mmCIF file of C-alpha atoms and ligand atoms in Angstrom:
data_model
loop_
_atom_site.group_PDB
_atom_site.id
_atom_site.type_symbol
_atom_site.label_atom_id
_atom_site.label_comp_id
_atom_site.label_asym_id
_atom_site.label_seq_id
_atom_site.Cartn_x
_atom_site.Cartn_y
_atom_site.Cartn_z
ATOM 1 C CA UNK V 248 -33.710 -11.883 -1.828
ATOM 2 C CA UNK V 249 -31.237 -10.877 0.607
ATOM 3 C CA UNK V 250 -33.282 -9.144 3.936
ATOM 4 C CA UNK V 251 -32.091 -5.353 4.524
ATOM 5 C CA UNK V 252 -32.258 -2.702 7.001
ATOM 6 C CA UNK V 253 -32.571 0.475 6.398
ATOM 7 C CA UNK V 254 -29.608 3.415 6.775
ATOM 8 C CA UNK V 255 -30.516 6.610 8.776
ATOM 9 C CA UNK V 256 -29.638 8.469 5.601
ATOM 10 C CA UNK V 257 -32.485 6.230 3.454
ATOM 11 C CA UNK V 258 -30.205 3.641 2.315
ATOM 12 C CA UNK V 259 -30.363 -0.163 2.937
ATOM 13 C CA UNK V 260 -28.059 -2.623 3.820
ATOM 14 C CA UNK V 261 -28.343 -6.688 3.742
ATOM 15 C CA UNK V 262 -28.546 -7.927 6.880
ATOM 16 C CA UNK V 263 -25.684 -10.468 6.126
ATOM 17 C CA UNK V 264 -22.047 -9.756 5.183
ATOM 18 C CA UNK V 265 -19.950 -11.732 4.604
ATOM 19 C CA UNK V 266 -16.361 -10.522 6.481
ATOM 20 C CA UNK V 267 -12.840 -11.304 5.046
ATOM 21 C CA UNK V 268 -10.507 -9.943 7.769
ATOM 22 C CA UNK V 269 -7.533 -12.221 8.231
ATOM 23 C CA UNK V 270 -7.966 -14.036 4.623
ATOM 24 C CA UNK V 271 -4.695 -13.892 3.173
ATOM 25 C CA UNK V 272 -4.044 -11.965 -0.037
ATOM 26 C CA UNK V 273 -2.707 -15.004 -1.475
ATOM 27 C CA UNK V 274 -6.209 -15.914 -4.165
ATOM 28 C CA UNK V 275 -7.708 -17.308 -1.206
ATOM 29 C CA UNK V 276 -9.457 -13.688 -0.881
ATOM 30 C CA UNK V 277 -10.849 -14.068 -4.198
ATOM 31 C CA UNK V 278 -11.598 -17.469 -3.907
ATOM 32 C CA UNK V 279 -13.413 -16.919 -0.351
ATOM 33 C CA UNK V 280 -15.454 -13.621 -2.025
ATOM 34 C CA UNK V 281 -16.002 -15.689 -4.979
ATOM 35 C CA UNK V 282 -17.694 -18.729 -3.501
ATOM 36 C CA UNK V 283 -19.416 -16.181 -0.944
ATOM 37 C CA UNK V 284 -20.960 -14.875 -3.479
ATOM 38 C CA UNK V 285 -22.347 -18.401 -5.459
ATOM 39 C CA UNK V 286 -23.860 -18.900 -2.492
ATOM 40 C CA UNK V 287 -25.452 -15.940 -1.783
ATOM 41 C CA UNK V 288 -23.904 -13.619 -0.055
ATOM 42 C CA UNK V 289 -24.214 -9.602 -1.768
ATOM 43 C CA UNK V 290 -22.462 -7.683 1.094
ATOM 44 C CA UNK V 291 -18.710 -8.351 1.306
ATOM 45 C CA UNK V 292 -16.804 -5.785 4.009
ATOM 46 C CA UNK V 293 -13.082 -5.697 4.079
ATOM 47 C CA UNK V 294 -10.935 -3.085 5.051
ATOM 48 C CA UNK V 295 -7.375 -1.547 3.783
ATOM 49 C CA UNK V 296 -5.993 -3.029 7.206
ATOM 50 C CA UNK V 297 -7.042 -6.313 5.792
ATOM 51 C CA UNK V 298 -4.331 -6.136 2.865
ATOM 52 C CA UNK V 299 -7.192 -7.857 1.040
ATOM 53 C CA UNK V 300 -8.873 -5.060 -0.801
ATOM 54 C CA UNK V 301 -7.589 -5.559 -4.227
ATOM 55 C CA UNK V 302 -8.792 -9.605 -4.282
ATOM 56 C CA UNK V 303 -12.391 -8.301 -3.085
ATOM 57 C CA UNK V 304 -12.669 -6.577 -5.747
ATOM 58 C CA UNK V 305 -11.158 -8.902 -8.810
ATOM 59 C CA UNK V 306 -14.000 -11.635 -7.222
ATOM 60 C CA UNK V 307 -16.572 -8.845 -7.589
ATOM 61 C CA UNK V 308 -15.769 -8.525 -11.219
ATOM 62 C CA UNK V 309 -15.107 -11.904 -12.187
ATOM 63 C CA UNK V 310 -18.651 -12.678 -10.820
ATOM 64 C CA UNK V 311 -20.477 -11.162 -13.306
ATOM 65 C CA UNK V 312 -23.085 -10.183 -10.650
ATOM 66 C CA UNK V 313 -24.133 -6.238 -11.176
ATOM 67 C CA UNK V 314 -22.567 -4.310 -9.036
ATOM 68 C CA UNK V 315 -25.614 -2.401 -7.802
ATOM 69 C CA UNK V 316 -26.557 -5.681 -6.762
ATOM 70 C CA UNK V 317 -23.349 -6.205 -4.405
ATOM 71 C CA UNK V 318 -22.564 -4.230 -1.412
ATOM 72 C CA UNK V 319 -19.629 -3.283 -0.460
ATOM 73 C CA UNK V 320 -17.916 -1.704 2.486
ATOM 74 C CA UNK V 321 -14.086 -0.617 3.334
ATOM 75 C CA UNK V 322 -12.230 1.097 5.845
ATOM 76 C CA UNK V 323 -10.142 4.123 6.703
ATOM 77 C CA UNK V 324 -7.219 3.134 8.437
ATOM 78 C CA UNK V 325 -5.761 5.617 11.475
ATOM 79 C CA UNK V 326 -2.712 5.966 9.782
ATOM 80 C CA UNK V 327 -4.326 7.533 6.868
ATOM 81 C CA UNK V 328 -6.755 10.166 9.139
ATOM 82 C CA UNK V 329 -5.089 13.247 7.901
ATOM 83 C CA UNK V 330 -7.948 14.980 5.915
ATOM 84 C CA UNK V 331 -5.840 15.484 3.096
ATOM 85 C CA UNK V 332 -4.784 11.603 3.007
ATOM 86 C CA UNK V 333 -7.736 10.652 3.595
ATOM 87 C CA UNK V 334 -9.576 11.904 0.568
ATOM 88 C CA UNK V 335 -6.698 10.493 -1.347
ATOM 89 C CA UNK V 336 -6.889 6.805 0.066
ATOM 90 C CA UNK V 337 -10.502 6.921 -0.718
ATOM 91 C CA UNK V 338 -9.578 7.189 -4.125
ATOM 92 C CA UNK V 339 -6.736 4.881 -3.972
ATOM 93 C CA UNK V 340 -9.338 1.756 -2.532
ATOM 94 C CA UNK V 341 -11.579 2.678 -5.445
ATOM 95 C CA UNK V 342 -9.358 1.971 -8.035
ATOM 96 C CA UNK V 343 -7.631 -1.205 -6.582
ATOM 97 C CA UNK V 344 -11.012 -2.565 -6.034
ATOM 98 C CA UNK V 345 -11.557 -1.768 -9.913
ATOM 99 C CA UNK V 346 -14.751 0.158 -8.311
ATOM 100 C CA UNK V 347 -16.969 3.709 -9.099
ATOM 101 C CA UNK V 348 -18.356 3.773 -5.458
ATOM 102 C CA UNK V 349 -18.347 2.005 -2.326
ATOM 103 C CA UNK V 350 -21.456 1.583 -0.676
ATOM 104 C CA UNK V 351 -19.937 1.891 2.876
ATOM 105 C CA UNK V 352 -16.696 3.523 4.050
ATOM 106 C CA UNK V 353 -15.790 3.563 7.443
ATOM 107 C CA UNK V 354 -13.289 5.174 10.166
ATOM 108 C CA UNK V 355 -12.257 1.263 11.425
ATOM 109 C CA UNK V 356 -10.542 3.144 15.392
ATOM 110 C CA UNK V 357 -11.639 6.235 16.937
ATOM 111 C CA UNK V 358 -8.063 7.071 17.109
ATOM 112 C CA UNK V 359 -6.073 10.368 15.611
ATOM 113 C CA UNK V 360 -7.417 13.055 13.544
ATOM 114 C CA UNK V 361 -10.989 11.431 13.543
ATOM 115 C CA UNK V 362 -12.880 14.600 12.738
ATOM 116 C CA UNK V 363 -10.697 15.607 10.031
ATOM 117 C CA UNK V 364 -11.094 12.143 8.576
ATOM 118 C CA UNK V 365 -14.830 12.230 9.088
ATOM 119 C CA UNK V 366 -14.877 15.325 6.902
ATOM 120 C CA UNK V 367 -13.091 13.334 4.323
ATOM 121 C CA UNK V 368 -15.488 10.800 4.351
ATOM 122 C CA UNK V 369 -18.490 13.494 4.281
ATOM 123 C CA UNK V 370 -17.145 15.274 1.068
ATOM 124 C CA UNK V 371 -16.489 11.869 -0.539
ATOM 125 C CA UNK V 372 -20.072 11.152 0.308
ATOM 126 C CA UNK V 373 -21.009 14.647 -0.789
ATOM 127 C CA UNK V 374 -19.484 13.377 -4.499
ATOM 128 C CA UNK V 375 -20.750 10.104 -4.756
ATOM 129 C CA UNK V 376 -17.681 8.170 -3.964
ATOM 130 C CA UNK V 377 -19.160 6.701 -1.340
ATOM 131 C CA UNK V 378 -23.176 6.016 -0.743
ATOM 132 C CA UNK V 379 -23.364 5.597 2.908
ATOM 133 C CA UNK V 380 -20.719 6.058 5.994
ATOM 134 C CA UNK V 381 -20.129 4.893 9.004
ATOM 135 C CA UNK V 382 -17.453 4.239 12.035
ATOM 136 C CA UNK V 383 -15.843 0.988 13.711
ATOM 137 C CA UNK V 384 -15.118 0.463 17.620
ATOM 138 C CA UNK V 385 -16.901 3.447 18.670
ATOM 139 C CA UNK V 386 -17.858 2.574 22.371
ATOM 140 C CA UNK V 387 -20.433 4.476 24.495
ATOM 141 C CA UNK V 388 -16.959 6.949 25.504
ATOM 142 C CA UNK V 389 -15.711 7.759 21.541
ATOM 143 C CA UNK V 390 -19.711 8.034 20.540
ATOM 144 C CA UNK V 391 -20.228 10.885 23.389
ATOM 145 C CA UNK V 392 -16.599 12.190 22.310
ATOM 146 C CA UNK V 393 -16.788 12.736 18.691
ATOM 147 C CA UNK V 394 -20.500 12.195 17.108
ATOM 148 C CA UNK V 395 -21.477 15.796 18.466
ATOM 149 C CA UNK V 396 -19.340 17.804 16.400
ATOM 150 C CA UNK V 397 -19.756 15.533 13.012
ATOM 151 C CA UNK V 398 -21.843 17.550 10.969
ATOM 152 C CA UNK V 399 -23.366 14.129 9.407
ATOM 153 C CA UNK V 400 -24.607 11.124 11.771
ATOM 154 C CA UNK V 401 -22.653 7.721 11.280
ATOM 155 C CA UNK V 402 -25.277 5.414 9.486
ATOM 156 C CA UNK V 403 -23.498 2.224 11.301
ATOM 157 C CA UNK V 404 -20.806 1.480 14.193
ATOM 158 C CA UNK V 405 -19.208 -1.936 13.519
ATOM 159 C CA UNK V 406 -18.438 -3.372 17.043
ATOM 160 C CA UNK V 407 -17.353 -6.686 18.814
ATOM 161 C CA UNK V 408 -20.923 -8.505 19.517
ATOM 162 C CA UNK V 409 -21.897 -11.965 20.127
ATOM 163 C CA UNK V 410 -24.239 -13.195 22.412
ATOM 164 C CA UNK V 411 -21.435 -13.080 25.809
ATOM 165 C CA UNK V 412 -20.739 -9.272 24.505
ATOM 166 C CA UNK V 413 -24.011 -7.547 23.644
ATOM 167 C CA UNK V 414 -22.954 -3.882 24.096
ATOM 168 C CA UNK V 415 -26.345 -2.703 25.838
ATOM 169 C CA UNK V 416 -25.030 0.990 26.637
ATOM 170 C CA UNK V 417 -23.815 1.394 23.203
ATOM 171 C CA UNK V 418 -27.147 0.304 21.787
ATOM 172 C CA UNK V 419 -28.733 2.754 23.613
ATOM 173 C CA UNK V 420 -27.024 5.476 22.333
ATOM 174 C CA UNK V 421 -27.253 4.237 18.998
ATOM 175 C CA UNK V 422 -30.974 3.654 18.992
ATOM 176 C CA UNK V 423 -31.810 7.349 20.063
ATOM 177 C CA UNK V 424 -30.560 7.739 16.001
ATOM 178 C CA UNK V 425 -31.538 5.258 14.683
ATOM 179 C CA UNK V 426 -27.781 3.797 13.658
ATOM 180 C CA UNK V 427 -27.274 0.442 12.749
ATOM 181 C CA UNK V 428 -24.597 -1.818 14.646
ATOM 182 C CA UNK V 429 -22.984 -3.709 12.764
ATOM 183 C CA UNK V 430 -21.633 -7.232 14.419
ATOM 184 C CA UNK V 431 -18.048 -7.860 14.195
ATOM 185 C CA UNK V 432 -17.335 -11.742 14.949
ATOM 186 C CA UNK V 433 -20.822 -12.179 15.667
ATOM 187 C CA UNK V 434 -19.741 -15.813 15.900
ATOM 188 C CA UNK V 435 -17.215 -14.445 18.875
ATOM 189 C CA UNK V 436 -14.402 -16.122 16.628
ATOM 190 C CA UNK V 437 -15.877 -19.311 16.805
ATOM 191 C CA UNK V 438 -15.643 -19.798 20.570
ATOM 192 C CA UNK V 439 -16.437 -23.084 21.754
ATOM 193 C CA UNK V 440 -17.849 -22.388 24.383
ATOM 194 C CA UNK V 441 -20.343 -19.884 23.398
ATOM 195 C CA UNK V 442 -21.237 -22.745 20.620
ATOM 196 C CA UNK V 443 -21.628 -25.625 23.422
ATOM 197 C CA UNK V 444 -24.228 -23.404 25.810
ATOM 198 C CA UNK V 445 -27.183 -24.932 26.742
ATOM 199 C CA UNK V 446 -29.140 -22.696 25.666
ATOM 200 C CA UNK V 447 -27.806 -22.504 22.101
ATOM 201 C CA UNK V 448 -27.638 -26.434 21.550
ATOM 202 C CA UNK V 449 -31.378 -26.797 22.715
ATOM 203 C CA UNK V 450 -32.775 -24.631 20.347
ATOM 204 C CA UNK V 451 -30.842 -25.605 17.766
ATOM 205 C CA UNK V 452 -31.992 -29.395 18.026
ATOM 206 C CA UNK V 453 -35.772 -27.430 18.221
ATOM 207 C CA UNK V 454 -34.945 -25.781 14.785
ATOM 208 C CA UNK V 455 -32.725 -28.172 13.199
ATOM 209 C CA UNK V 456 -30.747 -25.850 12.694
ATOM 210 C CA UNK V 457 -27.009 -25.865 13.892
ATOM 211 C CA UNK V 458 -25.506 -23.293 16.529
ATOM 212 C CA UNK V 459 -24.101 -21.103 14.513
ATOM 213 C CA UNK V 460 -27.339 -20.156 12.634
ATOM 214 C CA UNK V 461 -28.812 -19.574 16.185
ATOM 215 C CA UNK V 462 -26.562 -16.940 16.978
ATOM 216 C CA UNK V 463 -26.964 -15.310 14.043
ATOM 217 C CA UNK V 464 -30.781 -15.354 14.145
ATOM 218 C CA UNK V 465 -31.047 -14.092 17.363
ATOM 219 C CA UNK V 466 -28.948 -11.309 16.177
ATOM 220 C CA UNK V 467 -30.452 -10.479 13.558
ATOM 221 C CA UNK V 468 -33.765 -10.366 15.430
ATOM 222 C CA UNK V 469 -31.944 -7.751 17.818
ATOM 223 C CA UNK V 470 -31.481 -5.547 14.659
ATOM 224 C CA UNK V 471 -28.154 -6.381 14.093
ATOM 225 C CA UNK V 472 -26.172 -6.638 10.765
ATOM 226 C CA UNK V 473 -23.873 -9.502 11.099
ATOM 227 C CA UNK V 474 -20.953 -10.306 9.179
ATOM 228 C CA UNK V 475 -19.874 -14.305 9.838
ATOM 229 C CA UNK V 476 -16.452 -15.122 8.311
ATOM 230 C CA UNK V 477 -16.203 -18.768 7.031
ATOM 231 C CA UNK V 478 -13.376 -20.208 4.431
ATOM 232 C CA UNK V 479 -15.351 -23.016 4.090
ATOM 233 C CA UNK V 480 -18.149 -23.303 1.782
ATOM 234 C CA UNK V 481 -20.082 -25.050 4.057
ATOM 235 C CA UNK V 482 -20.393 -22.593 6.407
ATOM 236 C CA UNK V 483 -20.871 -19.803 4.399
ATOM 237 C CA UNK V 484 -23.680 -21.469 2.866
ATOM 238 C CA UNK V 485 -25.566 -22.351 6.320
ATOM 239 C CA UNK V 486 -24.249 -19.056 8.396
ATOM 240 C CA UNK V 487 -26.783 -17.459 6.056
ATOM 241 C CA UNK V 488 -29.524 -19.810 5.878
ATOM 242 C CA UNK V 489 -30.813 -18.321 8.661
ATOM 243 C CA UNK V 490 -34.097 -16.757 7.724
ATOM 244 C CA UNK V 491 -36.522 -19.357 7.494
ATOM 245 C CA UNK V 492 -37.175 -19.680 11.423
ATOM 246 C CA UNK V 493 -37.933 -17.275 13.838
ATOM 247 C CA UNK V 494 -36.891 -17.225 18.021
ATOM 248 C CA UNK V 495 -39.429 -16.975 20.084
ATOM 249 C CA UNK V 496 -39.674 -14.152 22.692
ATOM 250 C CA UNK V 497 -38.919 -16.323 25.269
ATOM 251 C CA UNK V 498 -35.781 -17.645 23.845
ATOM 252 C CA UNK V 499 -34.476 -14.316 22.480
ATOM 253 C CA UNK V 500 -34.978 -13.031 26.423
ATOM 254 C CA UNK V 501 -33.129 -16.363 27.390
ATOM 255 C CA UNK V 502 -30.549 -15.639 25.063
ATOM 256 C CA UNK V 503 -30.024 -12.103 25.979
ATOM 257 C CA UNK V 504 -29.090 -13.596 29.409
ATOM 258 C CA UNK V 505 -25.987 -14.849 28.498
ATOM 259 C CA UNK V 506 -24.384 -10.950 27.811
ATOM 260 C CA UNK V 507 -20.819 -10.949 30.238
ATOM 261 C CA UNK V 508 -21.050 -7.884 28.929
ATOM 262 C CA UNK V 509 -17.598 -7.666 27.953
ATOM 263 C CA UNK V 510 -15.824 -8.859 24.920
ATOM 264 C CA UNK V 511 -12.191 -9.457 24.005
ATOM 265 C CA UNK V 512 -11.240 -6.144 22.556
ATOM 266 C CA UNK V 513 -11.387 -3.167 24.799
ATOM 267 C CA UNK V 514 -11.193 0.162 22.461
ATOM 268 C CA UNK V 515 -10.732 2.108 25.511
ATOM 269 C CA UNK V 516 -7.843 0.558 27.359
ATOM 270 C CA UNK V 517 -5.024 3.069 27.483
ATOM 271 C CA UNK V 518 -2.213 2.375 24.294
ATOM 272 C CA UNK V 519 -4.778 0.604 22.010
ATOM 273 C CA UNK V 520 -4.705 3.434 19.378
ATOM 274 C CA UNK V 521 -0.775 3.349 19.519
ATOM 275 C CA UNK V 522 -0.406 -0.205 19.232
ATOM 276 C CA UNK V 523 -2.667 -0.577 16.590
ATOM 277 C CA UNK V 524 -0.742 1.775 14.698
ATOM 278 C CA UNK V 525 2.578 0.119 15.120
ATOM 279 C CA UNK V 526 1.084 -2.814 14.472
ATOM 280 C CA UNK V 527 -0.857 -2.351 11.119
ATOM 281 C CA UNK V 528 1.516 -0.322 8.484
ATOM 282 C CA UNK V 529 -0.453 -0.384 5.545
ATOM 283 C CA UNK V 530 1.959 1.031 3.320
ATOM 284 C CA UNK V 531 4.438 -1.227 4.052
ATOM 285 C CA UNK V 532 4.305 -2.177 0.486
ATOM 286 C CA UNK V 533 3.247 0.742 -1.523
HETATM 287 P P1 NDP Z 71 -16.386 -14.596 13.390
HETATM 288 O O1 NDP Z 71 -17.174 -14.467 14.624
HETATM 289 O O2 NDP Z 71 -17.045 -14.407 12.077
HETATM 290 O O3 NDP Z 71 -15.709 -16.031 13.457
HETATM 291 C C1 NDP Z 71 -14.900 -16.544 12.445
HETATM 292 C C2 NDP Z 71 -14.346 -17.879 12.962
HETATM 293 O O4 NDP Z 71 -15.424 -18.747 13.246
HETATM 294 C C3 NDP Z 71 -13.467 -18.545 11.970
HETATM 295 O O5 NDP Z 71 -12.424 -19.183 12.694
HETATM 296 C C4 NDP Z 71 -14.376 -19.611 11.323
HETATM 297 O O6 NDP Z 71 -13.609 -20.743 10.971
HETATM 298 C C5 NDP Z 71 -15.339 -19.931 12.454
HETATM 299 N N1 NDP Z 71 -16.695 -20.238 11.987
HETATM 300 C C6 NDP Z 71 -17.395 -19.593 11.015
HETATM 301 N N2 NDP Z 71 -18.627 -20.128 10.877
HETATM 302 C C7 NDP Z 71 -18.710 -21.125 11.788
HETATM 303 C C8 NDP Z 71 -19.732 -22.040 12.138
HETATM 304 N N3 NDP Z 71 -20.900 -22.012 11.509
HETATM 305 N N4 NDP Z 71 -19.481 -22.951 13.096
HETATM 306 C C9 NDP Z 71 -18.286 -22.963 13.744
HETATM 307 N N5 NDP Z 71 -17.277 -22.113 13.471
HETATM 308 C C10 NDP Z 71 -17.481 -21.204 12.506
HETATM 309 O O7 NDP Z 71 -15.102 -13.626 13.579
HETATM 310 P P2 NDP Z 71 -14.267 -12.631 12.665
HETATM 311 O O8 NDP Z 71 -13.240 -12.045 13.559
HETATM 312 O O9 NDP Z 71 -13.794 -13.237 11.412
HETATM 313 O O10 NDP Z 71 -15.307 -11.463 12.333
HETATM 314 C C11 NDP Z 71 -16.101 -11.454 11.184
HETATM 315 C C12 NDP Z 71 -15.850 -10.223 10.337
HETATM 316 O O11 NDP Z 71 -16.023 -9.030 11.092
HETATM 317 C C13 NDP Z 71 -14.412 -10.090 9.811
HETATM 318 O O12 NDP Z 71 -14.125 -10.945 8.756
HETATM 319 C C14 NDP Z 71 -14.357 -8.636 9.462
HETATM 320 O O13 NDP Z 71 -14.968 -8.390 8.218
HETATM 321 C C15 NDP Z 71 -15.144 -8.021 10.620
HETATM 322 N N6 NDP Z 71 -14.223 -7.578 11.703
HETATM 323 C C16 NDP Z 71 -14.114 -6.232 11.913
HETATM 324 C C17 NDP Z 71 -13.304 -5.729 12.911
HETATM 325 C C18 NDP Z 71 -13.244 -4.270 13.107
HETATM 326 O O14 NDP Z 71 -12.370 -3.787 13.851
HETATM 327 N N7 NDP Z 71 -14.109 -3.490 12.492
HETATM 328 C C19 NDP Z 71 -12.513 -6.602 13.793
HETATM 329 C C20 NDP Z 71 -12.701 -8.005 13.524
HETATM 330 C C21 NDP Z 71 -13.540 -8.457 12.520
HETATM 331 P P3 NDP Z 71 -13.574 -21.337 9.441
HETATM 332 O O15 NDP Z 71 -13.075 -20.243 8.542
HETATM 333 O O16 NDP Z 71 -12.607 -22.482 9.587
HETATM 334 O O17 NDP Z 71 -14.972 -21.774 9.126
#
């Protein structure tokens, strides 16, 4: 059994995802989802940025695995904010994922019409299209701006965090209601150096366990859903064999001391919404 947390609005979600951002639409989506999910994994998030959608949701099929037993999130993208396009993309991800709900739908950039879009998302919710909802790169500046007038509280915010980027303020603010942050490259892309520390290395000769699974322990002893991406079975397999130790209290404090407190990705930098914009045209194709 997969461990969960549970949703400000009563729902629960499995502590491990398993991401597929940048996995080409090519059957290596499918294949990725589909060995994610022989080995465990029952919380896939993608994204309609991520091209990828339609894959996700063949694997999900083809598995034979009930759906109630699967969770899976999407994303808005900014380009579709408009309310009115909104509620119509929702739809549109449904049906290419061959799906009646999704259990997580997201705003992935505080950027454009983000209230209107968060009303989409509310009366979708409202309907049953979507179980639970949430919002993506919200930092401590877009939390203040735009959670006060949403009539419904995000259940998540899906942000950069690894152990060099541990996004204290934003916790914070998310603790006072009880939202659950979602890790995004919770292995901070596989960074080397972040793999080699000291730190990380020791206790994962202690645990026999490798480096990988000790960053994603100690996050998940923060609280913190984390959502590894692997396209190697391998991986997948031991990024979520990670519940069968625990970190002491010692070594979670000693690994909270390696926050820089600053990741690669800086939602507030002046442009960011624009570029990503220009730079993601997801109906290039349609
Ligand atoms: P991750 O931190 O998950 O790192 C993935 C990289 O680490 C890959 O290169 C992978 O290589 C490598 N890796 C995986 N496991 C190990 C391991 N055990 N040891 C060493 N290297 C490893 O970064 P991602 O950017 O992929 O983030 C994960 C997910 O988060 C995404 O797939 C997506 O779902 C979500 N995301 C959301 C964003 C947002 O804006 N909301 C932005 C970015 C990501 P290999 O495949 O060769 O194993």
């Amino acid at each position: 059994m997969t461990q969960t947390f549970t949703l400000n609005d009563g729902n629960n979600i499995p502590a491990i995802g398993f991401g597929v951002f940048q996995i080409p639409a090519d059957g290596s989506t499918y294949a990725a989802v589909r060995e994610a999910l022989e080995v465990g994994y029952r919380h896939i998030d993608t994204a309609q940025a991520y091209f990828n959608e339609k894959e996700v949701g063949q694997a999900i099929k083809d598995s034979g695995i009930p759906r109630e037993d699967i969770f899976v999130t999407s994303k808005l993208w900014i380009q579709d904010f408009a309310y009115e396009t909104a509620k119509a993309t929702i739809d549109a991800t449904l049906e290419k994922m061959g799906l009646d709900y999704l259990d997580l739908y997201l705003l992935h950039q505080p950027y454009g019409e983000v209230e209107r879009a968060w009303k989409a998302l509310e009366d979708a919710k409202a309907v049953g299209k979507i179980k639970s909802i949430g919002v993506s790169n919200f930092t401590p500046n877009f939390w203040k701006q735009f959670v006060p007038k949403f009539a419904t509280l995000p259940a998540v915010n899906q942000v950069e965090f690894n152990p060099y980027f541990q996004q204290r303020e934003l916790r914070e603010l998310l603790a006072k209601d009880k939202v659950v942050l979602e890790a995004w490259a919770p292995l901070g892309q596989g960074n080397r150096t972040l793999f080699e520390e000291p730190i990380i290395t020791r206790l994962a000769k202690k645990y026999d366990k490798d480096a990988g699974q000790i960053i994603l322990r100690f996050e998940n002893q923060e609280g913190i859903v984390v959502l590894p991406k692997s396209t190697k079975k391998s991986r997948m397999t031991s990024n979520k064999d990670i519940f069968d130790f625990e970190l002491t209290a010692d070594e979670l404090a000693a690994l909270r001391a390696l926050d820089k407190g600053k990741g690669t990705h800086d939602p507030d930098a002046p442009g960011v919404g624009e570029y990503l914009l220009s730079a993601y045209d997801i109906h290039a194709n349609d």
